[in-house]
Amino acid sequence: MATKKIDEKSFGAKMKQLRQVRKISFEQLANKTGFSQRYLKEIEEGIAIPPVSAVIQIAKALAIDSGSFLSAEEQEASVKRRRESFYKRTQAYSYKTLTPDAETKHMKAFLVTIDPRQDHKMVEYKHEGEEFVYVLKGHVEVMVGESQNLLKKGQTLHFDSGIAHKLRNVSDEEAK
């Protein structure tokens, strides 16, 4: 558990460093991302770990590419710790970038894993861009606004990520 805390703090430390270098206050960052100042402080302190969508929003607000933000975190850890920190983002939800060299590209791919019968601890989120979901394993519920989408292995969904959305594993096995 102590290792996890160290890994979680590395993301927050990087965020804090970038925010301070750019002389961006918590209030300004909150206004640019839509997140509360309290939540942003918790991320910097390693108390809260942001989901992929939040990382993308924070990176945009800090004027860096989200892919390089995630890649920088990976480079800080040893191979073993990198796997642990990158696959253990939260207790029930993890992700890994599949396009680490796509720093200047519009499309970035992530492998998202959700534990059985779990969802994100955060409320719905939205951000600029589009999302494409392809289920590799399990059954996933994707709420896009008020629209419920139930996907099973091999099914896909494409939507405007500017609409509030969230993922939930509705199966008894790990979903990817």
Tab-separated table of N, CA and C in Angstrom:
chain	number	residue	atom	x	y	z
A	1	MET	N	0.821	-1.188	0.000
A	1	MET	CA	0.000	0.000	0.000
A	1	MET	C	0.868	1.256	0.000
A	2	ALA	N	2.014	1.226	0.694
A	2	ALA	CA	2.890	2.396	0.722
A	2	ALA	C	3.436	2.699	-0.668
A	3	THR	N	3.762	1.662	-1.432
A	3	THR	CA	4.245	1.869	-2.795
A	3	THR	C	3.198	2.577	-3.634
A	4	LYS	N	1.951	2.180	-3.466
A	4	LYS	CA	0.873	2.798	-4.234
A	4	LYS	C	0.801	4.293	-3.927
A	5	LYS	N	0.943	4.669	-2.676
A	5	LYS	CA	0.874	6.076	-2.289
A	5	LYS	C	1.994	6.874	-2.960
A	6	ILE	N	3.184	6.325	-3.004
A	6	ILE	CA	4.306	7.007	-3.659
A	6	ILE	C	4.012	7.197	-5.138
A	7	ASP	N	3.538	6.159	-5.801
A	7	ASP	CA	3.236	6.250	-7.223
A	7	ASP	C	2.137	7.272	-7.494
A	8	GLU	N	1.115	7.280	-6.646
A	8	GLU	CA	0.023	8.224	-6.826
A	8	GLU	C	0.517	9.657	-6.691
A	9	LYS	N	1.436	9.894	-5.761
A	9	LYS	CA	1.939	11.248	-5.548
A	9	LYS	C	2.752	11.744	-6.734
A	10	SER	N	3.397	10.860	-7.485
A	10	SER	CA	4.225	11.320	-8.596
A	10	SER	C	3.389	12.067	-9.631
A	11	PHE	N	2.170	11.641	-9.862
A	11	PHE	CA	1.289	12.339	-10.799
A	11	PHE	C	0.950	13.720	-10.247
A	12	GLY	N	0.563	13.775	-8.987
A	12	GLY	CA	0.223	15.046	-8.356
A	12	GLY	C	1.411	15.994	-8.295
A	13	ALA	N	2.587	15.447	-8.036
A	13	ALA	CA	3.795	16.276	-7.977
A	13	ALA	C	4.091	16.891	-9.341
A	14	LYS	N	3.921	16.116	-10.388
A	14	LYS	CA	4.145	16.622	-11.750
A	14	LYS	C	3.131	17.715	-12.073
A	15	MET	N	1.882	17.473	-11.702
A	15	MET	CA	0.836	18.465	-11.936
A	15	MET	C	1.149	19.764	-11.190
A	16	LYS	N	1.564	19.642	-9.938
A	16	LYS	CA	1.888	20.820	-9.126
A	16	LYS	C	3.047	21.597	-9.745
A	17	GLN	N	4.080	20.875	-10.161
A	17	GLN	CA	5.247	21.517	-10.774
A	17	GLN	C	4.836	22.301	-12.022
A	18	LEU	N	4.055	21.686	-12.878
A	18	LEU	CA	3.613	22.353	-14.106
A	18	LEU	C	2.725	23.558	-13.803
A	19	ARG	N	1.833	23.408	-12.840
A	19	ARG	CA	0.934	24.508	-12.473
A	19	ARG	C	1.736	25.695	-11.934
A	20	GLN	N	2.722	25.415	-11.090
A	20	GLN	CA	3.525	26.495	-10.508
A	20	GLN	C	4.422	27.161	-11.546
A	21	VAL	N	5.040	26.389	-12.419
A	21	VAL	CA	5.893	26.947	-13.477
A	21	VAL	C	5.091	27.890	-14.367
A	22	ARG	N	3.848	27.525	-14.629
A	22	ARG	CA	2.987	28.341	-15.489
A	22	ARG	C	2.241	29.429	-14.717
A	23	LYS	N	2.498	29.482	-13.404
A	23	LYS	CA	1.881	30.489	-12.530
A	23	LYS	C	0.350	30.468	-12.645
A	24	ILE	N	-0.192	29.254	-12.560
A	24	ILE	CA	-1.638	29.067	-12.625
A	24	ILE	C	-2.132	28.744	-11.218
A	25	SER	N	-3.066	29.533	-10.721
A	25	SER	CA	-3.623	29.302	-9.390
A	25	SER	C	-4.626	28.151	-9.437
A	26	PHE	N	-4.984	27.632	-8.257
A	26	PHE	CA	-6.009	26.592	-8.205
A	26	PHE	C	-7.325	27.124	-8.760
A	27	GLU	N	-7.625	28.378	-8.477
A	27	GLU	CA	-8.864	28.976	-8.978
A	27	GLU	C	-8.867	28.996	-10.511
A	28	GLN	N	-7.751	29.410	-11.103
A	28	GLN	CA	-7.658	29.446	-12.564
A	28	GLN	C	-7.761	28.038	-13.156
A	29	LEU	N	-7.072	27.084	-12.531
A	29	LEU	CA	-7.109	25.711	-13.029
A	29	LEU	C	-8.518	25.129	-12.893
A	30	ALA	N	-9.188	25.445	-11.808
A	30	ALA	CA	-10.569	24.988	-11.610
A	30	ALA	C	-11.479	25.560	-12.693
A	31	ASN	N	-11.298	26.824	-13.017
A	31	ASN	CA	-12.116	27.453	-14.056
A	31	ASN	C	-11.834	26.868	-15.438
A	32	LYS	N	-10.592	26.478	-15.687
A	32	LYS	CA	-10.234	25.912	-16.988
A	32	LYS	C	-10.680	24.457	-17.144
A	33	THR	N	-10.761	23.728	-16.025
A	33	THR	CA	-11.085	22.299	-16.097
A	33	THR	C	-12.521	21.968	-15.701
A	34	GLY	N	-13.120	22.823	-14.888
A	34	GLY	CA	-14.454	22.516	-14.376
A	34	GLY	C	-14.415	21.694	-13.097
A	35	PHE	N	-13.232	21.363	-12.608
A	35	PHE	CA	-13.096	20.624	-11.356
A	35	PHE	C	-13.016	21.604	-10.194
A	36	SER	N	-13.384	21.146	-9.015
A	36	SER	CA	-13.315	22.013	-7.839
A	36	SER	C	-11.856	22.208	-7.433
A	37	GLN	N	-11.587	23.329	-6.769
A	37	GLN	CA	-10.236	23.584	-6.273
A	37	GLN	C	-9.833	22.489	-5.287
A	38	ARG	N	-10.791	22.050	-4.477
A	38	ARG	CA	-10.510	21.009	-3.485
A	38	ARG	C	-10.041	19.721	-4.177
A	39	TYR	N	-10.752	19.312	-5.233
A	39	TYR	CA	-10.386	18.092	-5.952
A	39	TYR	C	-8.987	18.226	-6.559
A	40	LEU	N	-8.690	19.382	-7.149
A	40	LEU	CA	-7.371	19.606	-7.747
A	40	LEU	C	-6.270	19.551	-6.688
A	41	LYS	N	-6.537	20.107	-5.511
A	41	LYS	CA	-5.561	20.041	-4.413
A	41	LYS	C	-5.348	18.595	-3.975
A	42	GLU	N	-6.438	17.826	-3.924
A	42	GLU	CA	-6.330	16.417	-3.537
A	42	GLU	C	-5.492	15.630	-4.547
A	43	ILE	N	-5.604	15.975	-5.810
A	43	ILE	CA	-4.777	15.313	-6.833
A	43	ILE	C	-3.309	15.637	-6.583
A	44	GLU	N	-3.010	16.912	-6.372
A	44	GLU	CA	-1.617	17.314	-6.137
A	44	GLU	C	-1.041	16.663	-4.888
A	45	GLU	N	-1.875	16.450	-3.871
A	45	GLU	CA	-1.415	15.853	-2.615
A	45	GLU	C	-1.373	14.331	-2.673
A	46	GLY	N	-1.828	13.750	-3.783
A	46	GLY	CA	-1.825	12.300	-3.912
A	46	GLY	C	-2.991	11.624	-3.220
A	47	ILE	N	-3.969	12.407	-2.791
A	47	ILE	CA	-5.149	11.856	-2.116
A	47	ILE	C	-6.138	11.322	-3.140
A	48	ALA	N	-6.298	12.034	-4.239
A	48	ALA	CA	-7.210	11.627	-5.315
A	48	ALA	C	-6.396	11.314	-6.560
A	49	ILE	N	-6.816	10.298	-7.276
A	49	ILE	CA	-6.166	9.915	-8.525
A	49	ILE	C	-7.166	10.154	-9.646
A	50	PRO	N	-6.816	11.002	-10.606
A	50	PRO	CA	-7.777	11.350	-11.658
A	50	PRO	C	-7.946	10.253	-12.702
A	51	PRO	N	-9.158	10.142	-13.256
A	51	PRO	CA	-9.367	9.220	-14.370
A	51	PRO	C	-8.751	9.809	-15.638
A	52	VAL	N	-8.714	9.030	-16.687
A	52	VAL	CA	-8.114	9.470	-17.953
A	52	VAL	C	-8.714	10.787	-18.425
A	53	SER	N	-10.035	10.905	-18.367
A	53	SER	CA	-10.672	12.129	-18.865
A	53	SER	C	-10.203	13.357	-18.093
A	54	ALA	N	-10.005	13.215	-16.778
A	54	ALA	CA	-9.525	14.341	-15.976
A	54	ALA	C	-8.076	14.669	-16.322
A	55	VAL	N	-7.264	13.649	-16.557
A	55	VAL	CA	-5.866	13.872	-16.958
A	55	VAL	C	-5.832	14.682	-18.249
A	56	ILE	N	-6.705	14.332	-19.183
A	56	ILE	CA	-6.762	15.047	-20.461
A	56	ILE	C	-7.150	16.503	-20.242
A	57	GLN	N	-8.161	16.749	-19.407
A	57	GLN	CA	-8.599	18.124	-19.145
A	57	GLN	C	-7.518	18.929	-18.427
A	58	ILE	N	-6.878	18.327	-17.447
A	58	ILE	CA	-5.824	19.019	-16.692
A	58	ILE	C	-4.642	19.320	-17.610
A	59	ALA	N	-4.261	18.348	-18.435
A	59	ALA	CA	-3.153	18.560	-19.373
A	59	ALA	C	-3.457	19.714	-20.318
A	60	LYS	N	-4.669	19.753	-20.831
A	60	LYS	CA	-5.055	20.839	-21.736
A	60	LYS	C	-4.982	22.187	-21.021
A	61	ALA	N	-5.468	22.242	-19.795
A	61	ALA	CA	-5.443	23.488	-19.029
A	61	ALA	C	-4.014	23.933	-18.717
A	62	LEU	N	-3.107	22.973	-18.571
A	62	LEU	CA	-1.703	23.287	-18.290
A	62	LEU	C	-0.882	23.441	-19.573
A	63	ALA	N	-1.557	23.364	-20.714
A	63	ALA	CA	-0.935	23.555	-22.031
A	63	ALA	C	0.152	22.528	-22.329
A	64	ILE	N	-0.119	21.271	-21.978
A	64	ILE	CA	0.780	20.184	-22.364
A	64	ILE	C	-0.056	19.086	-23.000
A	65	ASP	N	0.584	18.229	-23.750
A	65	ASP	CA	-0.108	17.116	-24.369
A	65	ASP	C	-0.369	16.044	-23.320
A	66	SER	N	-1.578	15.531	-23.276
A	66	SER	CA	-1.931	14.530	-22.268
A	66	SER	C	-1.072	13.274	-22.391
A	67	GLY	N	-0.713	12.885	-23.599
A	67	GLY	CA	0.131	11.711	-23.785
A	67	GLY	C	1.496	11.882	-23.150
A	68	SER	N	2.073	13.051	-23.292
A	68	SER	CA	3.384	13.280	-22.678
A	68	SER	C	3.263	13.370	-21.167
A	69	PHE	N	2.130	13.836	-20.681
A	69	PHE	CA	1.883	13.902	-19.244
A	69	PHE	C	1.886	12.489	-18.664
A	70	LEU	N	1.184	11.577	-19.311
A	70	LEU	CA	1.139	10.199	-18.842
A	70	LEU	C	2.476	9.509	-19.056
A	71	SER	N	3.129	9.741	-20.167
A	71	SER	CA	4.414	9.119	-20.438
A	71	SER	C	5.462	9.559	-19.431
A	72	ALA	N	5.430	10.808	-19.028
A	72	ALA	CA	6.390	11.309	-18.049
A	72	ALA	C	6.244	10.554	-16.739
A	73	GLU	N	5.007	10.262	-16.350
A	73	GLU	CA	4.796	9.514	-15.112
A	73	GLU	C	5.376	8.111	-15.249
A	74	GLU	N	5.178	7.496	-16.396
A	74	GLU	CA	5.702	6.149	-16.615
A	74	GLU	C	7.220	6.134	-16.513
A	75	GLN	N	7.868	7.149	-17.057
A	75	GLN	CA	9.323	7.189	-17.078
A	75	GLN	C	9.919	7.369	-15.691
A	76	GLU	N	9.158	7.916	-14.736
A	76	GLU	CA	9.677	8.157	-13.390
A	76	GLU	C	9.831	6.872	-12.588
A	77	ALA	N	9.085	5.852	-12.933
A	77	ALA	CA	9.066	4.625	-12.139
A	77	ALA	C	9.910	3.543	-12.789
A	78	SER	N	10.326	2.593	-11.998
A	78	SER	CA	11.004	1.417	-12.553
A	78	SER	C	9.973	0.604	-13.322
A	79	VAL	N	10.419	-0.384	-14.063
A	79	VAL	CA	9.490	-1.171	-14.874
A	79	VAL	C	8.418	-1.800	-13.982
A	80	LYS	N	8.806	-2.370	-12.868
A	80	LYS	CA	7.826	-3.012	-11.981
A	80	LYS	C	6.863	-1.989	-11.397
A	81	ARG	N	7.374	-0.909	-10.844
A	81	ARG	CA	6.508	0.116	-10.249
A	81	ARG	C	5.658	0.779	-11.311
A	82	ARG	N	6.193	0.938	-12.509
A	82	ARG	CA	5.424	1.552	-13.587
A	82	ARG	C	4.181	0.715	-13.852
A	83	ARG	N	4.364	-0.617	-13.946
A	83	ARG	CA	3.211	-1.489	-14.165
A	83	ARG	C	2.216	-1.353	-13.029
A	84	GLU	N	2.697	-1.379	-11.795
A	84	GLU	CA	1.801	-1.278	-10.638
A	84	GLU	C	1.071	0.050	-10.615
A	85	SER	N	1.771	1.141	-10.813
A	85	SER	CA	1.134	2.454	-10.726
A	85	SER	C	0.204	2.691	-11.904
A	86	PHE	N	0.593	2.210	-13.075
A	86	PHE	CA	-0.218	2.485	-14.250
A	86	PHE	C	-1.427	1.577	-14.338
A	87	TYR	N	-1.343	0.386	-13.780
A	87	TYR	CA	-2.480	-0.521	-13.790
A	87	TYR	C	-3.303	-0.436	-12.511
A	88	LYS	N	-2.854	0.281	-11.538
A	88	LYS	CA	-3.571	0.402	-10.272
A	88	LYS	C	-3.911	1.859	-9.984
A	89	ARG	N	-4.508	2.545	-10.944
A	89	ARG	CA	-4.825	3.968	-10.792
A	89	ARG	C	-5.822	4.202	-9.662
A	90	THR	N	-6.851	3.384	-9.594
A	90	THR	CA	-7.783	3.419	-8.468
A	90	THR	C	-8.029	1.969	-8.091
A	91	GLN	N	-8.798	1.744	-7.067
A	91	GLN	CA	-9.052	0.370	-6.639
A	91	GLN	C	-9.854	-0.413	-7.675
A	92	ALA	N	-10.741	0.249	-8.401
A	92	ALA	CA	-11.638	-0.479	-9.294
A	92	ALA	C	-11.451	-0.161	-10.778
A	93	TYR	N	-10.563	0.757	-11.112
A	93	TYR	CA	-10.503	1.282	-12.474
A	93	TYR	C	-9.054	1.563	-12.822
A	94	SER	N	-8.577	1.028	-13.930
A	94	SER	CA	-7.196	1.298	-14.326
A	94	SER	C	-7.125	1.567	-15.821
A	95	TYR	N	-6.027	2.158	-16.224
A	95	TYR	CA	-5.845	2.434	-17.643
A	95	TYR	C	-4.375	2.451	-18.002
A	96	LYS	N	-4.127	2.218	-19.285
A	96	LYS	CA	-2.765	2.250	-19.805
A	96	LYS	C	-2.816	2.901	-21.177
A	97	THR	N	-1.894	3.805	-21.446
A	97	THR	CA	-1.847	4.413	-22.769
A	97	THR	C	-1.318	3.390	-23.770
A	98	LEU	N	-1.989	3.278	-24.903
A	98	LEU	CA	-1.564	2.374	-25.971
A	98	LEU	C	-0.852	3.137	-27.082
A	99	THR	N	-0.834	4.460	-26.972
A	99	THR	CA	-0.217	5.311	-27.991
A	99	THR	C	0.728	6.316	-27.326
A	100	PRO	N	1.777	5.839	-26.656
A	100	PRO	CA	2.665	6.761	-25.944
A	100	PRO	C	3.410	7.734	-26.852
A	101	ASP	N	3.557	7.393	-28.122
A	101	ASP	CA	4.268	8.276	-29.049
A	101	ASP	C	3.339	9.196	-29.826
A	102	ALA	N	2.081	9.260	-29.428
A	102	ALA	CA	1.095	10.085	-30.139
A	102	ALA	C	0.928	11.452	-29.479
A	103	GLU	N	2.024	12.011	-29.002
A	103	GLU	CA	1.967	13.256	-28.246
A	103	GLU	C	1.335	14.411	-29.007
A	104	THR	N	1.542	14.480	-30.288
A	104	THR	CA	0.998	15.601	-31.055
A	104	THR	C	-0.164	15.176	-31.947
A	105	LYS	N	-0.695	14.014	-31.711
A	105	LYS	CA	-1.803	13.504	-32.524
A	105	LYS	C	-3.140	13.823	-31.866
A	106	HIS	N	-4.196	13.806	-32.674
A	106	HIS	CA	-5.532	14.074	-32.158
A	106	HIS	C	-6.125	12.860	-31.460
A	107	MET	N	-5.749	11.679	-31.892
A	107	MET	CA	-6.317	10.473	-31.309
A	107	MET	C	-5.304	9.769	-30.425
A	108	LYS	N	-5.754	9.412	-29.249
A	108	LYS	CA	-4.931	8.655	-28.318
A	108	LYS	C	-5.751	7.462	-27.857
A	109	ALA	N	-5.115	6.307	-27.749
A	109	ALA	CA	-5.820	5.094	-27.339
A	109	ALA	C	-5.379	4.672	-25.944
A	110	PHE	N	-6.338	4.199	-25.164
A	110	PHE	CA	-6.080	3.723	-23.811
A	110	PHE	C	-6.734	2.362	-23.622
A	111	LEU	N	-6.087	1.493	-22.866
A	111	LEU	CA	-6.691	0.237	-22.447
A	111	LEU	C	-7.244	0.487	-21.052
A	112	VAL	N	-8.554	0.396	-20.914
A	112	VAL	CA	-9.220	0.649	-19.637
A	112	VAL	C	-9.686	-0.685	-19.079
A	113	THR	N	-9.395	-0.929	-17.813
A	113	THR	CA	-9.814	-2.153	-17.142
A	113	THR	C	-10.662	-1.771	-15.936
A	114	ILE	N	-11.831	-2.398	-15.823
A	114	ILE	CA	-12.732	-2.116	-14.705
A	114	ILE	C	-12.998	-3.433	-13.988
A	115	ASP	N	-12.819	-3.445	-12.675
A	115	ASP	CA	-13.070	-4.640	-11.881
A	115	ASP	C	-14.545	-5.034	-11.947
A	116	PRO	N	-14.858	-6.303	-11.635
A	116	PRO	CA	-16.249	-6.769	-11.688
A	116	PRO	C	-17.204	-5.906	-10.859
A	117	ARG	N	-18.346	-5.592	-11.462
A	117	ARG	CA	-19.433	-4.849	-10.798
A	117	ARG	C	-18.973	-3.522	-10.208
A	118	GLN	N	-18.044	-2.857	-10.879
A	118	GLN	CA	-17.506	-1.589	-10.384
A	118	GLN	C	-17.692	-0.492	-11.416
A	119	ASP	N	-17.651	0.741	-10.922
A	119	ASP	CA	-17.659	1.894	-11.809
A	119	ASP	C	-16.680	2.908	-11.261
A	120	HIS	N	-16.596	4.009	-11.932
A	120	HIS	CA	-15.714	5.072	-11.478
A	120	HIS	C	-16.258	5.675	-10.197
A	121	LYS	N	-15.401	6.068	-9.282
A	121	LYS	CA	-15.833	6.680	-8.031
A	121	LYS	C	-16.290	8.113	-8.256
A	122	MET	N	-15.892	8.683	-9.375
A	122	MET	CA	-16.284	10.060	-9.690
A	122	MET	C	-17.657	10.083	-10.344
A	123	VAL	N	-18.246	11.258	-10.378
A	123	VAL	CA	-19.494	11.451	-11.105
A	123	VAL	C	-19.188	11.481	-12.597
A	124	GLU	N	-20.208	11.625	-13.406
A	124	GLU	CA	-20.003	11.703	-14.852
A	124	GLU	C	-19.027	12.829	-15.182
A	125	TYR	N	-18.315	12.696	-16.273
A	125	TYR	CA	-17.406	13.747	-16.708
A	125	TYR	C	-17.567	13.970	-18.196
A	126	LYS	N	-17.104	15.126	-18.630
A	126	LYS	CA	-17.140	15.449	-20.050
A	126	LYS	C	-15.901	16.259	-20.379
A	127	HIS	N	-15.491	16.191	-21.617
A	127	HIS	CA	-14.297	16.896	-22.069
A	127	HIS	C	-14.381	17.055	-23.575
A	128	GLU	N	-13.549	17.893	-24.099
A	128	GLU	CA	-13.521	18.144	-25.534
A	128	GLU	C	-13.074	16.894	-26.283
A	129	GLY	N	-13.652	16.670	-27.441
A	129	GLY	CA	-13.206	15.573	-28.287
A	129	GLY	C	-14.257	14.510	-28.507
A	130	GLU	N	-13.775	13.336	-28.861
A	130	GLU	CA	-14.630	12.191	-29.128
A	130	GLU	C	-14.072	10.990	-28.385
A	131	GLU	N	-14.926	10.011	-28.149
A	131	GLU	CA	-14.476	8.765	-27.540
A	131	GLU	C	-14.938	7.598	-28.388
A	132	PHE	N	-14.106	6.580	-28.412
A	132	PHE	CA	-14.429	5.339	-29.093
A	132	PHE	C	-14.192	4.224	-28.091
A	133	VAL	N	-15.218	3.456	-27.799
A	133	VAL	CA	-15.122	2.357	-26.840
A	133	VAL	C	-15.245	1.044	-27.611
A	134	TYR	N	-14.293	0.148	-27.393
A	134	TYR	CA	-14.320	-1.189	-27.985
A	134	TYR	C	-14.129	-2.176	-26.841
A	135	VAL	N	-15.118	-3.005	-26.581
A	135	VAL	CA	-15.069	-3.927	-25.450
A	135	VAL	C	-14.320	-5.199	-25.851
A	136	LEU	N	-13.254	-5.484	-25.118
A	136	LEU	CA	-12.444	-6.675	-25.368
A	136	LEU	C	-12.887	-7.854	-24.512
A	137	LYS	N	-13.478	-7.539	-23.338
A	137	LYS	CA	-13.815	-8.584	-22.371
A	137	LYS	C	-14.893	-8.053	-21.434
A	138	GLY	N	-15.850	-8.890	-21.063
A	138	GLY	CA	-16.874	-8.506	-20.100
A	138	GLY	C	-18.032	-7.744	-20.725
A	139	HIS	N	-18.819	-7.111	-19.863
A	139	HIS	CA	-19.972	-6.310	-20.272
A	139	HIS	C	-19.848	-4.935	-19.625
A	140	VAL	N	-19.971	-3.894	-20.422
A	140	VAL	CA	-19.778	-2.527	-19.945
A	140	VAL	C	-21.023	-1.694	-20.224
A	141	GLU	N	-21.413	-0.913	-19.229
A	141	GLU	CA	-22.483	0.061	-19.414
A	141	GLU	C	-21.815	1.416	-19.611
A	142	VAL	N	-22.143	2.080	-20.703
A	142	VAL	CA	-21.620	3.417	-20.967
A	142	VAL	C	-22.812	4.363	-20.980
A	143	MET	N	-22.856	5.251	-20.008
A	143	MET	CA	-23.909	6.261	-19.962
A	143	MET	C	-23.387	7.491	-20.689
A	144	VAL	N	-24.099	7.916	-21.707
A	144	VAL	CA	-23.761	9.130	-22.455
A	144	VAL	C	-24.972	10.033	-22.312
A	145	GLY	N	-24.844	11.035	-21.431
A	145	GLY	CA	-26.004	11.839	-21.085
A	145	GLY	C	-27.019	10.939	-20.414
A	146	GLU	N	-28.231	10.917	-20.924
A	146	GLU	CA	-29.287	10.058	-20.383
A	146	GLU	C	-29.382	8.726	-21.123
A	147	SER	N	-28.534	8.525	-22.112
A	147	SER	CA	-28.592	7.324	-22.942
A	147	SER	C	-27.738	6.203	-22.354
A	148	GLN	N	-28.391	5.073	-22.056
A	148	GLN	CA	-27.693	3.906	-21.526
A	148	GLN	C	-27.299	2.990	-22.685
A	149	ASN	N	-26.023	2.645	-22.746
A	149	ASN	CA	-25.505	1.766	-23.792
A	149	ASN	C	-24.873	0.551	-23.129
A	150	LEU	N	-25.415	-0.635	-23.389
A	150	LEU	CA	-24.867	-1.872	-22.842
A	150	LEU	C	-24.061	-2.562	-23.935
A	151	LEU	N	-22.775	-2.725	-23.672
A	151	LEU	CA	-21.870	-3.309	-24.664
A	151	LEU	C	-21.271	-4.603	-24.136
A	152	LYS	N	-21.127	-5.584	-25.020
A	152	LYS	CA	-20.449	-6.824	-24.657
A	152	LYS	C	-19.234	-6.996	-25.569
A	153	LYS	N	-18.456	-8.024	-25.314
A	153	LYS	CA	-17.229	-8.284	-26.069
A	153	LYS	C	-17.466	-8.140	-27.571
A	154	GLY	N	-16.601	-7.346	-28.208
A	154	GLY	CA	-16.661	-7.150	-29.649
A	154	GLY	C	-17.533	-5.989	-30.094
A	155	GLN	N	-18.290	-5.394	-29.184
A	155	GLN	CA	-19.150	-4.274	-29.559
A	155	GLN	C	-18.435	-2.947	-29.334
A	156	THR	N	-18.882	-1.929	-30.065
A	156	THR	CA	-18.242	-0.614	-30.014
A	156	THR	C	-19.267	0.490	-29.804
A	157	LEU	N	-18.749	1.646	-29.404
A	157	LEU	CA	-19.568	2.847	-29.256
A	157	LEU	C	-18.679	4.051	-29.545
A	158	HIS	N	-19.180	4.981	-30.325
A	158	HIS	CA	-18.474	6.216	-30.659
A	158	HIS	C	-19.386	7.365	-30.275
A	159	PHE	N	-18.865	8.367	-29.529
A	159	PHE	CA	-19.713	9.473	-29.096
A	159	PHE	C	-18.910	10.743	-28.858
A	160	ASP	N	-19.623	11.850	-28.788
A	160	ASP	CA	-19.051	13.164	-28.497
A	160	ASP	C	-18.748	13.207	-27.003
A	161	SER	N	-17.475	13.331	-26.641
A	161	SER	CA	-17.111	13.317	-25.227
A	161	SER	C	-17.432	14.633	-24.524
A	162	GLY	N	-17.996	15.600	-25.256
A	162	GLY	CA	-18.490	16.826	-24.641
A	162	GLY	C	-19.798	16.587	-23.897
A	163	ILE	N	-20.398	15.421	-24.096
A	163	ILE	CA	-21.606	15.022	-23.370
A	163	ILE	C	-21.156	14.245	-22.138
A	164	ALA	N	-21.734	14.553	-20.975
A	164	ALA	CA	-21.359	13.864	-19.737
A	164	ALA	C	-21.485	12.355	-19.935
A	165	HIS	N	-20.458	11.614	-19.479
A	165	HIS	CA	-20.445	10.171	-19.673
A	165	HIS	C	-19.708	9.468	-18.546
A	166	LYS	N	-20.008	8.188	-18.385
A	166	LYS	CA	-19.289	7.367	-17.409
A	166	LYS	C	-19.381	5.901	-17.801
A	167	LEU	N	-18.423	5.125	-17.315
A	167	LEU	CA	-18.339	3.694	-17.600
A	167	LEU	C	-18.632	2.893	-16.340
A	168	ARG	N	-19.227	1.711	-16.540
A	168	ARG	CA	-19.477	0.815	-15.414
A	168	ARG	C	-19.401	-0.619	-15.917
A	169	ASN	N	-18.723	-1.467	-15.154
A	169	ASN	CA	-18.662	-2.889	-15.474
A	169	ASN	C	-19.896	-3.540	-14.858
A	170	VAL	N	-20.753	-4.109	-15.685
A	170	VAL	CA	-21.979	-4.737	-15.193
A	170	VAL	C	-21.861	-6.262	-15.160
A	171	SER	N	-20.662	-6.787	-15.352
A	171	SER	CA	-20.466	-8.236	-15.362
A	171	SER	C	-19.725	-8.699	-14.114
A	172	ASP	N	-19.681	-10.014	-13.947
A	172	ASP	CA	-19.003	-10.621	-12.798
A	172	ASP	C	-17.532	-10.914	-13.084
A	173	GLU	N	-17.036	-10.454	-14.221
A	173	GLU	CA	-15.626	-10.615	-14.565
A	173	GLU	C	-15.026	-9.242	-14.872
A	174	GLU	N	-13.715	-9.174	-14.863
A	174	GLU	CA	-13.023	-7.948	-15.230
A	174	GLU	C	-13.432	-7.556	-16.647
A	175	ALA	N	-13.661	-6.277	-16.872
A	175	ALA	CA	-14.016	-5.785	-18.208
A	175	ALA	C	-12.862	-4.970	-18.762
A	176	LYS	N	-12.640	-5.096	-20.069
A	176	LYS	CA	-11.600	-4.315	-20.752
A	176	LYS	C	-12.200	-3.728	-22.003
